[in-house]
């Protein structure tokens, strides 16, 4: 699953690291490092972390499956 | 209905929008266009073959080895129902006929278009030296993948050329992985170009404390290879040398505007100039109607900074500007929004969360406003002609929003300390926020409102 955190708004409260420790980790006192592609088995944890973030800085993929028909010219 | 309203509705229903540059700004703009009710045809043109992916992890989680370089694909907020032409660089823009020309000879017509072609890494200036095995830049996921493999192979030493944010982050990760690092910086310290000499000194202390061989005020003059074409040694302007097997060229970016050379738009090394509503300027400085710009490639005047044109290479700016551009592409002039967000930036290095708000280079004074420099937990406030224009926090991000409000309100510098004598880890307290009339005499404008739809500039007349 795809995840991105708006780290310019993240305040380092660490709720996410508490709820989904495999995907979100604190680095030093308040810097957040996260896995932008956590395994689907972590889906529930990650969704709970996203819901708990006090500033809603965590965006989780809203779609399932490939949503685009890509015409790639180069290989 | 007036004819203008009718024309807009027809355009929103059946119009053609082309976005050139399919990365962060391009993707977020496409999503916002659909959110705004645009149901016409949308074409995304990108020269990279991958779906839009996120770059900040490339110099952080990817290099630590935690996350694979291919694992940073951006989450989609919604389906954008676009035609994606990836691996297909745009090579020209014809404003007489409103078509984008592609490298493969095709032409894509449009009614409105967005330019979001970003920047690329500035390469090492000597091509033969740049081509040595072991010499890297970091902008794309392929770059990061190559560098991650080189770091994982356990090099004897990594040389980093340029101690800006990216170079410093990479130095930090090498030290975390216990790899010897030399950082060469022409300026007086790391981050000096972006944050000034005071922060530069603190950043230098951090690097030294973490065992970086930091060399400031020197220039790398030559990258030397062995007979197999592998990088082995770097020569410096002071006559010294360093033996290393990996060199990371972190000398900033070049804006991707070459494809617009004959377009008649106002382009240059600083990017594509646009108004605060993201409409591009032409060569004469006249604003165009149908060409919009967002993200790292945009250069836009900011009222808070004396209407000077500012180019930013900040993640949040790319997102916010893309949303403003998208809104304005499908609205009439009277309903357009200005891009007034105060710039924000973050970097993670040596275990410290560094953040900034405002434009630190737009300042004539700086003070440590809160906290303790020696503990690397503080806020530095920047001022220009007696008003607050920026703030930088080290492990003190909770204060950033407070300083953003001071900047928007043109609050006097030096700022009043929000928590005198309190330890820096005290809980944030509500701050008494002065209204525009109490503010600095020199300011001419303040920003009010929170949502993009409400944000406006108000003139201050003392
Ligand atoms: C290693 C690294 C670390 C970073 N860390 C941070 C950070 O910690 N904090 C922060 O705030 N910001 C950070 N940034 C900056 C942030 O990633 C950028 O601000 C953001 O990517 C800008 O998005 P953009 O869409 O405007 O441009 P880009 O991401 O540069 O995308 C532009 C796209 O357009 C494509 N393109 C270019 N020319 C053409 C053409 N002629 N035709 C078709 N397509 C074209 C490019 O290939 C690219 O895919 C970092 C950047 C890098 C590289
Ligand atoms: S919960 Fe939100 S604010 Fe807190 S660390 Fe996680 S992302 Fe940042």
XYZ file of C-alpha atoms and ligand atoms in Angstrom:
598
model
C 0.000 0.000 0.000
C 1.184 3.484 -0.800
C 1.696 6.058 1.940
C 3.043 9.574 2.056
C 3.401 11.839 5.086
C 3.359 15.604 4.732
C 6.451 16.081 6.880
C 6.293 19.844 6.566
C 3.128 19.651 8.695
C 4.016 16.620 10.844
C 4.674 17.723 14.412
C 6.429 14.578 15.563
C 3.738 13.629 18.052
C 4.581 9.960 17.338
C 1.018 8.625 17.569
C 1.620 6.886 14.252
C 4.843 5.254 15.467
C 2.939 3.928 18.463
C 0.060 2.483 16.421
C 2.003 1.141 13.421
C 5.599 0.709 14.593
C 6.655 -1.287 11.534
C 5.693 1.504 9.170
C 6.410 4.647 11.228
C 9.542 5.165 13.325
C 10.898 8.130 15.187
C 14.427 9.064 14.259
C 16.035 11.024 17.043
C 13.725 13.161 19.207
C 11.064 14.211 16.765
C 11.935 13.314 13.176
C 9.617 10.788 11.560
C 10.913 8.158 9.140
C 8.273 5.993 7.506
C 7.901 3.203 5.001
C 6.126 4.661 1.959
C 5.183 1.160 0.797
C 4.288 -0.944 3.840
C 3.114 -4.492 3.339
C -0.627 -4.977 2.910
C -0.620 -7.065 6.082
C -0.070 -3.773 7.944
C -3.070 -2.124 6.354
C -5.240 -1.949 9.491
C -2.410 -0.594 11.626
C -1.481 2.006 9.030
C -5.082 3.146 8.595
C -5.415 3.439 12.359
C -2.228 5.515 12.480
C -3.474 7.774 9.689
C -6.766 8.290 11.509
C -4.986 9.055 14.786
C -2.568 11.651 13.398
C -3.700 14.886 15.099
C -2.914 16.984 12.037
C -3.989 14.446 9.413
C -0.576 14.482 7.780
C -0.674 10.856 6.641
C -2.123 10.134 3.195
C -2.879 6.516 2.335
C -3.711 5.355 -1.186
C -7.432 5.703 -1.809
C -7.610 3.405 -4.832
C -7.122 -0.262 -5.348
C -5.396 -1.819 -8.329
C -3.834 -0.026 -11.278
C -5.840 3.096 -11.969
C -4.051 4.158 -15.081
C -3.371 2.939 -18.527
C 0.186 3.971 -19.055
C 1.598 4.318 -22.473
C 5.304 3.976 -21.786
C 7.498 4.496 -24.764
C 10.824 3.748 -23.206
C 11.470 0.456 -21.506
C -25.716 33.123 -17.991
C -23.081 35.364 -19.398
C -21.019 34.089 -22.277
C -17.925 33.894 -20.087
C -19.646 31.605 -17.637
C -20.965 29.485 -20.507
C -17.529 29.221 -22.074
C -16.061 28.129 -18.747
C -18.694 25.449 -18.280
C -18.124 24.119 -21.783
C -14.406 24.039 -21.077
C -14.877 22.237 -17.766
C -17.085 19.673 -19.505
C -15.281 19.083 -22.814
C -11.985 21.004 -22.661
C -8.495 19.585 -23.085
C -5.866 20.008 -20.377
C -2.286 18.826 -20.761
C 0.124 18.556 -17.811
C 3.813 18.361 -18.689
C 5.908 16.892 -15.860
C 4.269 13.876 -14.174
C 5.650 14.014 -10.658
C 4.445 15.457 -7.352
C 3.076 18.774 -8.657
C 1.656 17.228 -11.838
C -0.171 14.440 -9.997
C -1.640 16.687 -7.312
C -2.781 19.189 -9.952
C -4.487 16.414 -11.936
C -6.337 15.215 -8.822
C -7.403 18.743 -7.953
C -8.680 19.379 -11.484
C -11.002 16.391 -11.144
C -11.989 17.517 -7.619
C -12.922 20.867 -9.132
C -15.272 19.151 -11.549
C -13.195 19.139 -14.714
C -14.552 16.260 -16.836
C -12.774 16.994 -20.119
C -9.690 15.212 -21.413
C -6.560 15.192 -19.280
C -3.154 14.167 -20.617
C -0.110 13.625 -18.395
C 3.244 13.868 -20.167
C 6.372 12.759 -18.327
C 9.878 11.885 -19.379
C 10.361 9.387 -16.549
C 8.840 5.955 -17.158
C 7.605 5.431 -13.617
C 4.290 6.499 -12.118
C 4.735 9.681 -10.030
C 6.910 8.910 -7.020
C 8.115 10.785 -3.966
C 11.679 12.127 -3.881
C 12.417 13.125 -0.250
C 12.798 9.466 0.866
C 15.471 8.985 -1.815
C 18.089 10.705 0.340
C 16.706 9.261 3.597
C 14.802 5.951 4.020
C 16.062 4.587 0.689
C 19.754 5.159 1.437
C 19.512 3.589 4.870
C 18.480 0.429 3.025
C 15.089 0.302 4.742
C 12.907 1.145 1.735
C 13.662 0.076 -1.849
C 14.040 2.935 -4.340
C 11.027 1.594 -6.233
C 8.891 1.789 -3.069
C 8.134 5.513 -3.010
C 5.326 5.648 -5.575
C 2.955 8.409 -4.471
C -0.463 7.433 -3.146
C -3.296 8.647 -5.310
C -5.951 10.740 -3.644
C -8.450 9.770 -6.349
C -8.697 8.406 -9.851
C -7.631 11.099 -12.319
C -8.868 9.382 -15.489
C -5.985 10.699 -17.546
C -4.083 9.554 -20.571
C -0.521 8.991 -19.368
C 2.286 9.485 -21.868
C 5.282 8.425 -19.812
C 8.849 8.024 -21.010
C 7.962 10.748 -23.491
C 9.750 14.076 -23.002
C 8.091 17.230 -24.274
C 10.465 19.108 -26.551
C 8.530 22.227 -27.453
C 5.496 24.400 -26.854
C 3.727 26.289 -29.630
C 1.557 29.042 -28.204
C 0.189 30.136 -31.584
C -1.550 26.778 -32.069
C -1.622 25.607 -28.434
C 0.212 22.319 -28.970
C 2.914 20.526 -26.995
C 5.521 18.804 -29.155
C 6.940 15.486 -28.004
C 10.359 13.930 -28.609
C 8.756 11.138 -30.635
C 7.347 13.658 -33.113
C 3.777 13.677 -31.855
C 1.884 16.880 -31.151
C -0.637 17.123 -28.338
C -3.184 19.946 -28.654
C -4.660 21.598 -25.553
C -6.922 24.409 -24.395
C -5.003 24.908 -21.145
C -1.772 23.437 -19.914
C 0.268 23.157 -16.756
C 4.059 23.214 -16.728
C 5.435 21.143 -13.823
C 8.767 19.927 -15.176
C 10.671 20.522 -11.941
C 14.440 20.463 -11.698
C 17.153 17.923 -12.386
C 20.398 17.377 -10.517
C 23.273 19.629 -11.486
C 25.873 17.229 -12.885
C 29.596 17.333 -12.138
C 30.859 19.878 -14.699
C 33.523 17.664 -16.316
C 31.614 15.005 -18.275
C 34.425 12.422 -18.370
C 34.851 12.687 -14.584
C 31.086 12.565 -14.015
C 31.006 9.318 -15.999
C 33.441 7.505 -13.669
C 31.947 4.482 -11.909
C 31.162 5.478 -8.344
C 30.158 9.085 -9.107
C 26.497 9.822 -8.347
C 23.881 12.548 -8.254
C 20.558 12.045 -6.422
C 17.343 13.214 -8.028
C 15.647 10.156 -9.538
C 14.863 6.737 -8.130
C 17.461 5.226 -10.458
C 20.081 7.581 -8.978
C 19.100 6.563 -5.453
C 19.098 2.872 -6.293
C 22.637 3.089 -7.678
C 23.916 5.039 -4.693
C 22.202 2.735 -2.195
C 23.914 -0.259 -3.819
C 27.286 1.492 -3.756
C 26.816 2.339 -0.067
C 25.657 -1.189 0.769
C 28.808 -2.559 -0.865
C 30.773 -1.042 2.027
C 32.948 1.637 0.446
C 36.125 2.673 2.254
C 35.113 6.318 2.045
C 32.328 8.389 0.510
C 33.063 11.919 -0.707
C 30.155 14.334 -0.753
C 30.543 17.439 -2.858
C 28.276 20.193 -1.569
C 26.879 20.453 1.971
C 23.364 21.623 1.195
C 20.373 19.668 2.500
C 20.752 16.652 0.225
C 24.511 16.361 0.696
C 24.208 16.706 4.472
C 21.419 14.102 4.651
C 23.522 11.626 2.679
C 26.556 12.299 4.901
C 24.369 11.617 7.928
C 23.180 8.270 6.567
C 26.724 7.189 5.698
C 27.768 7.896 9.283
C 24.748 5.966 10.589
C 25.989 3.046 8.500
C 29.477 3.592 9.908
C 31.014 4.559 6.574
C 33.837 7.118 6.506
C 32.686 10.391 4.901
C 34.414 13.501 3.639
C 32.158 16.494 2.936
C 33.569 19.264 0.745
C 31.777 22.611 0.841
C 32.833 25.829 -0.839
C 30.961 27.970 1.688
C 31.855 28.539 5.325
C 29.677 25.675 6.604
C 26.897 23.223 5.768
C 23.482 24.700 4.853
C 24.954 28.221 4.778
C 23.449 29.061 1.394
C 19.919 28.326 2.566
C 20.025 29.183 6.266
C 22.967 31.541 6.797
C 26.205 31.484 8.776
C 24.802 31.036 12.266
C 23.016 27.797 11.406
C 26.015 26.844 9.271
C 28.206 26.828 12.371
C 25.750 24.647 14.277
C 25.425 22.263 11.324
C 29.215 22.061 11.090
C 29.415 21.117 14.790
C 26.832 18.407 14.214
C 28.802 16.936 11.337
C 32.083 17.014 13.240
C 30.500 15.482 16.340
C 29.271 12.640 14.153
C 32.707 11.960 12.726
C 32.380 13.613 9.328
C 35.647 14.828 7.794
C 34.209 18.273 6.967
C 36.225 20.547 4.698
C 34.764 23.999 4.213
C 36.014 26.822 2.027
C 37.522 24.376 -0.453
C 36.583 23.438 -3.966
C 36.886 19.990 -5.477
C 38.937 20.584 -8.618
C 39.249 17.109 -10.091
C 37.799 13.615 -9.764
C 40.437 11.054 -10.640
C 39.702 7.532 -11.873
C 41.741 4.352 -12.170
C 42.458 2.389 -15.368
C 39.058 0.653 -15.073
C 37.266 3.997 -15.012
C 36.422 3.783 -11.314
C 36.490 6.882 -9.156
C 39.451 6.693 -6.737
C 40.655 10.127 -5.617
C 39.502 13.751 -5.439
C 41.742 16.798 -5.670
C 40.954 20.004 -3.758
C 41.723 23.656 -4.458
C 44.015 23.803 -1.394
C 46.243 21.145 -2.963
C 45.083 18.298 -0.739
C 43.530 15.032 -1.929
C 41.118 12.444 -0.574
C 40.935 8.781 -1.544
C 37.372 7.515 -1.795
C 35.446 5.037 -3.892
C 32.119 6.847 -4.029
C 31.548 10.528 -4.840
C 28.134 12.150 -4.483
C 27.719 15.366 -6.447
C 25.192 17.402 -4.447
C 25.482 20.778 -6.100
C 21.807 21.640 -6.364
C 19.472 21.577 -9.318
C 18.940 22.944 -12.809
C 15.387 23.906 -13.753
C 13.936 21.934 -16.645
C 13.031 24.809 -18.963
C 15.107 24.040 -22.065
C 12.097 22.533 -23.835
C 10.401 25.964 -23.528
C 13.282 27.859 -25.121
C 11.321 28.891 -28.232
C 7.928 29.101 -26.553
C 7.961 32.844 -25.932
C 7.459 32.331 -22.196
C 9.515 34.131 -19.526
C 12.033 31.412 -18.723
C 15.545 31.429 -17.359
C 17.855 29.627 -14.977
C 15.453 30.632 -12.198
C 12.504 28.789 -13.799
C 9.270 29.884 -15.478
C 7.963 33.172 -14.117
C 4.274 33.265 -13.217
C 1.839 35.419 -11.261
C 0.656 34.414 -7.807
C -2.274 32.679 -9.523
C 0.275 30.451 -11.324
C -0.328 31.912 -14.815
C 2.891 32.025 -16.805
C 4.372 35.307 -17.995
C 5.486 35.679 -21.590
C 8.827 37.161 -22.585
C 7.371 40.670 -22.410
C 6.211 40.139 -18.861
C 2.564 39.942 -19.952
C 0.527 37.329 -18.179
C -0.828 34.510 -20.381
C -4.350 33.089 -20.088
C -3.961 29.382 -20.704
C -0.484 28.405 -19.490
C 0.012 27.657 -15.795
C 3.106 26.712 -13.785
C 3.592 24.862 -10.474
C 6.268 23.188 -8.378
C 10.043 23.414 -8.445
C 10.078 24.903 -11.952
C 7.846 27.865 -11.006
C 9.035 31.308 -10.006
C 6.311 33.349 -8.431
C 6.058 36.737 -6.683
C 5.194 36.632 -2.986
C 3.513 39.732 -1.521
C 5.049 39.113 1.930
C 8.508 39.247 0.364
C 8.055 42.586 -1.381
C 6.525 40.868 -4.401
C 9.906 39.455 -5.302
C 9.916 36.411 -7.529
C 10.775 33.370 -5.463
C 11.708 29.892 -6.700
C 11.379 27.100 -4.166
C 12.466 23.481 -4.217
C 10.146 22.458 -1.423
C 7.761 19.519 -1.332
C 4.916 21.436 0.324
C 5.200 24.268 -2.171
C 4.807 21.835 -5.071
C 1.612 20.447 -3.503
C 0.085 23.797 -2.567
C 0.978 25.545 -5.797
C -0.382 22.627 -7.851
C -3.726 22.888 -6.071
C -3.888 26.649 -6.639
C -2.947 26.246 -10.316
C -5.595 23.550 -10.813
C -8.279 25.660 -9.173
C -7.397 28.672 -11.289
C -7.322 26.637 -14.513
C -11.035 25.921 -14.185
C -12.303 29.189 -12.700
C -13.003 32.712 -13.885
C -10.668 35.515 -12.899
C -12.961 36.775 -10.134
C -12.879 33.365 -8.427
C -9.158 32.731 -8.706
C -6.927 32.136 -5.695
C -3.506 33.646 -5.036
C -0.699 31.295 -3.925
C 0.094 32.916 -0.581
C 1.263 29.949 1.454
C 4.342 30.766 3.518
C 7.098 28.385 2.337
C 7.882 25.444 4.615
C 10.661 22.890 4.406
C 12.031 19.982 6.418
C 15.198 17.946 6.495
C 16.283 15.050 8.706
C 19.994 14.713 9.437
C 22.166 13.413 12.255
C 19.013 12.526 14.187
C 17.833 16.150 14.163
C 14.567 17.332 12.654
C 15.350 20.609 10.873
C 12.427 22.667 9.655
C 11.962 26.111 8.256
C 9.090 28.450 7.592
C 9.319 31.603 5.503
C 12.287 32.621 3.380
C 15.431 32.659 5.554
C 17.456 34.287 2.803
C 15.085 37.249 2.944
C 16.481 38.541 6.221
C 19.007 40.899 7.679
C 19.037 39.641 11.236
C 18.705 36.320 13.016
C 18.431 35.427 16.685
C 18.020 32.271 18.671
C 14.526 33.002 19.891
C 13.940 29.905 22.006
C 15.611 26.808 23.319
C 19.183 25.680 23.540
C 21.660 25.576 20.678
C 24.012 23.197 22.487
C 21.222 20.658 22.913
C 20.258 21.093 19.248
C 16.758 22.038 20.306
C 15.968 25.635 19.421
C 14.171 28.138 17.208
C 16.104 30.732 15.217
C 14.031 33.676 14.011
C 14.979 35.710 10.950
C 14.082 39.353 10.480
C 14.179 41.879 7.683
C 13.914 45.609 8.379
C 12.352 44.941 11.739
C 9.781 42.283 10.880
C 9.829 38.503 11.141
C 10.377 36.859 7.737
C 11.429 33.287 8.578
C 12.165 30.815 11.348
C 14.236 27.657 11.519
C 13.664 24.979 14.150
C 16.015 22.215 15.281
C 13.969 19.522 17.078
C 11.368 22.154 17.893
C 8.829 21.748 15.096
C 5.875 22.401 17.365
C 6.738 26.103 17.260
C 6.770 26.402 13.491
C 3.111 27.333 13.180
C 3.499 30.116 15.723
C 6.275 31.666 13.649
C 4.304 31.183 10.425
C 1.568 33.351 11.909
C 4.115 35.984 12.923
C 5.428 36.053 9.339
C 1.926 36.358 7.864
C 1.130 39.187 10.232
C 4.424 41.022 9.582
C 5.095 40.904 13.322
C 8.003 42.970 14.645
C 11.489 41.496 14.862
C 12.942 40.408 17.225
C 9.773 38.531 18.109
C 8.457 38.560 21.658
C 9.417 35.329 23.364
C 6.255 33.241 23.671
C 7.450 31.433 26.801
C 10.088 33.455 28.650
C 12.343 31.380 30.895
C 10.476 28.216 30.123
C 12.406 25.126 29.132
C 12.147 24.438 25.434
C 10.186 21.258 26.022
C 7.319 23.106 27.716
C 3.876 22.501 26.246
C 2.858 24.932 23.495
C 0.627 27.664 24.880
C -1.934 29.749 23.034
C -0.289 32.929 21.855
C -1.873 36.342 21.897
C -1.901 37.270 18.280
C -1.579 40.964 17.401
C -3.931 42.432 14.809
C -2.556 44.154 11.685
C -2.647 47.646 13.186
C -0.107 46.845 15.919
C 2.391 45.557 13.455
C 5.666 46.715 12.085
C 5.618 50.087 10.356
C 7.758 48.959 7.446
C 5.493 46.151 6.302
C 3.174 47.017 3.427
C 1.036 43.897 3.462
C -0.185 41.108 5.715
C -1.793 37.768 4.828
C -5.108 36.825 6.381
C -7.354 33.772 6.110
C -6.620 30.089 6.430
C -8.065 28.127 3.504
C -6.788 28.803 -0.030
C -10.246 30.187 -0.836
C -10.006 32.743 1.983
C -6.379 33.736 1.912
C -5.925 37.353 0.860
C -3.360 40.070 1.204
C -4.324 43.223 3.046
C -2.351 46.393 2.605
C -1.049 47.957 5.820
C -1.156 51.753 5.893
C 0.491 53.156 8.988
C 16.865 13.599 -2.863
C 15.829 14.647 -2.607
C 15.441 14.938 -1.297
C 14.466 15.900 -1.041
N 14.124 16.148 0.252
C 13.216 17.110 0.527
C 12.866 17.398 1.860
O 13.373 16.769 2.799
N 11.956 18.370 2.101
C 11.360 19.075 1.077
O 10.541 19.981 1.335
N 11.675 18.843 -0.213
C 12.594 17.863 -0.508
N 12.916 17.604 -1.820
C 12.301 18.416 -2.881
C 10.992 17.842 -3.440
O 11.155 16.496 -3.762
C 10.597 18.644 -4.661
O 10.252 19.938 -4.223
C 9.439 18.041 -5.453
O 9.813 16.827 -6.012
C 8.995 18.987 -6.556
O 8.016 18.385 -7.341
P 7.778 18.847 -8.849
O 6.666 17.973 -9.329
O 7.633 20.313 -8.927
O 9.146 18.528 -9.617
P 9.914 17.172 -9.875
O 9.668 16.225 -8.767
O 11.299 17.548 -10.223
O 9.199 16.563 -11.164
C 9.317 17.078 -12.447
C 9.029 15.968 -13.419
O 9.000 16.492 -14.745
C 9.760 15.655 -15.589
N 10.219 16.419 -16.762
C 11.237 17.307 -16.828
N 11.368 17.800 -18.079
C 10.389 17.226 -18.818
C 9.993 17.325 -20.191
N 10.617 18.151 -21.052
N 8.948 16.574 -20.617
C 8.301 15.728 -19.774
N 8.624 15.608 -18.465
C 9.657 16.345 -17.992
C 10.885 15.194 -14.682
O 11.543 14.069 -15.196
C 10.108 14.892 -13.409
O 9.527 13.625 -13.447
C 13.875 16.622 -2.119
C 14.271 16.344 -3.430
C 15.230 15.367 -3.685
C 15.645 15.086 -5.101
S 1.054 11.095 14.143
Fe 1.110 12.644 12.530
S 2.119 14.402 13.467
Fe 2.553 12.635 14.751
S 4.535 11.852 14.042
Fe 2.917 10.700 12.984
S 2.608 11.881 11.089
Fe 3.704 13.216 12.457
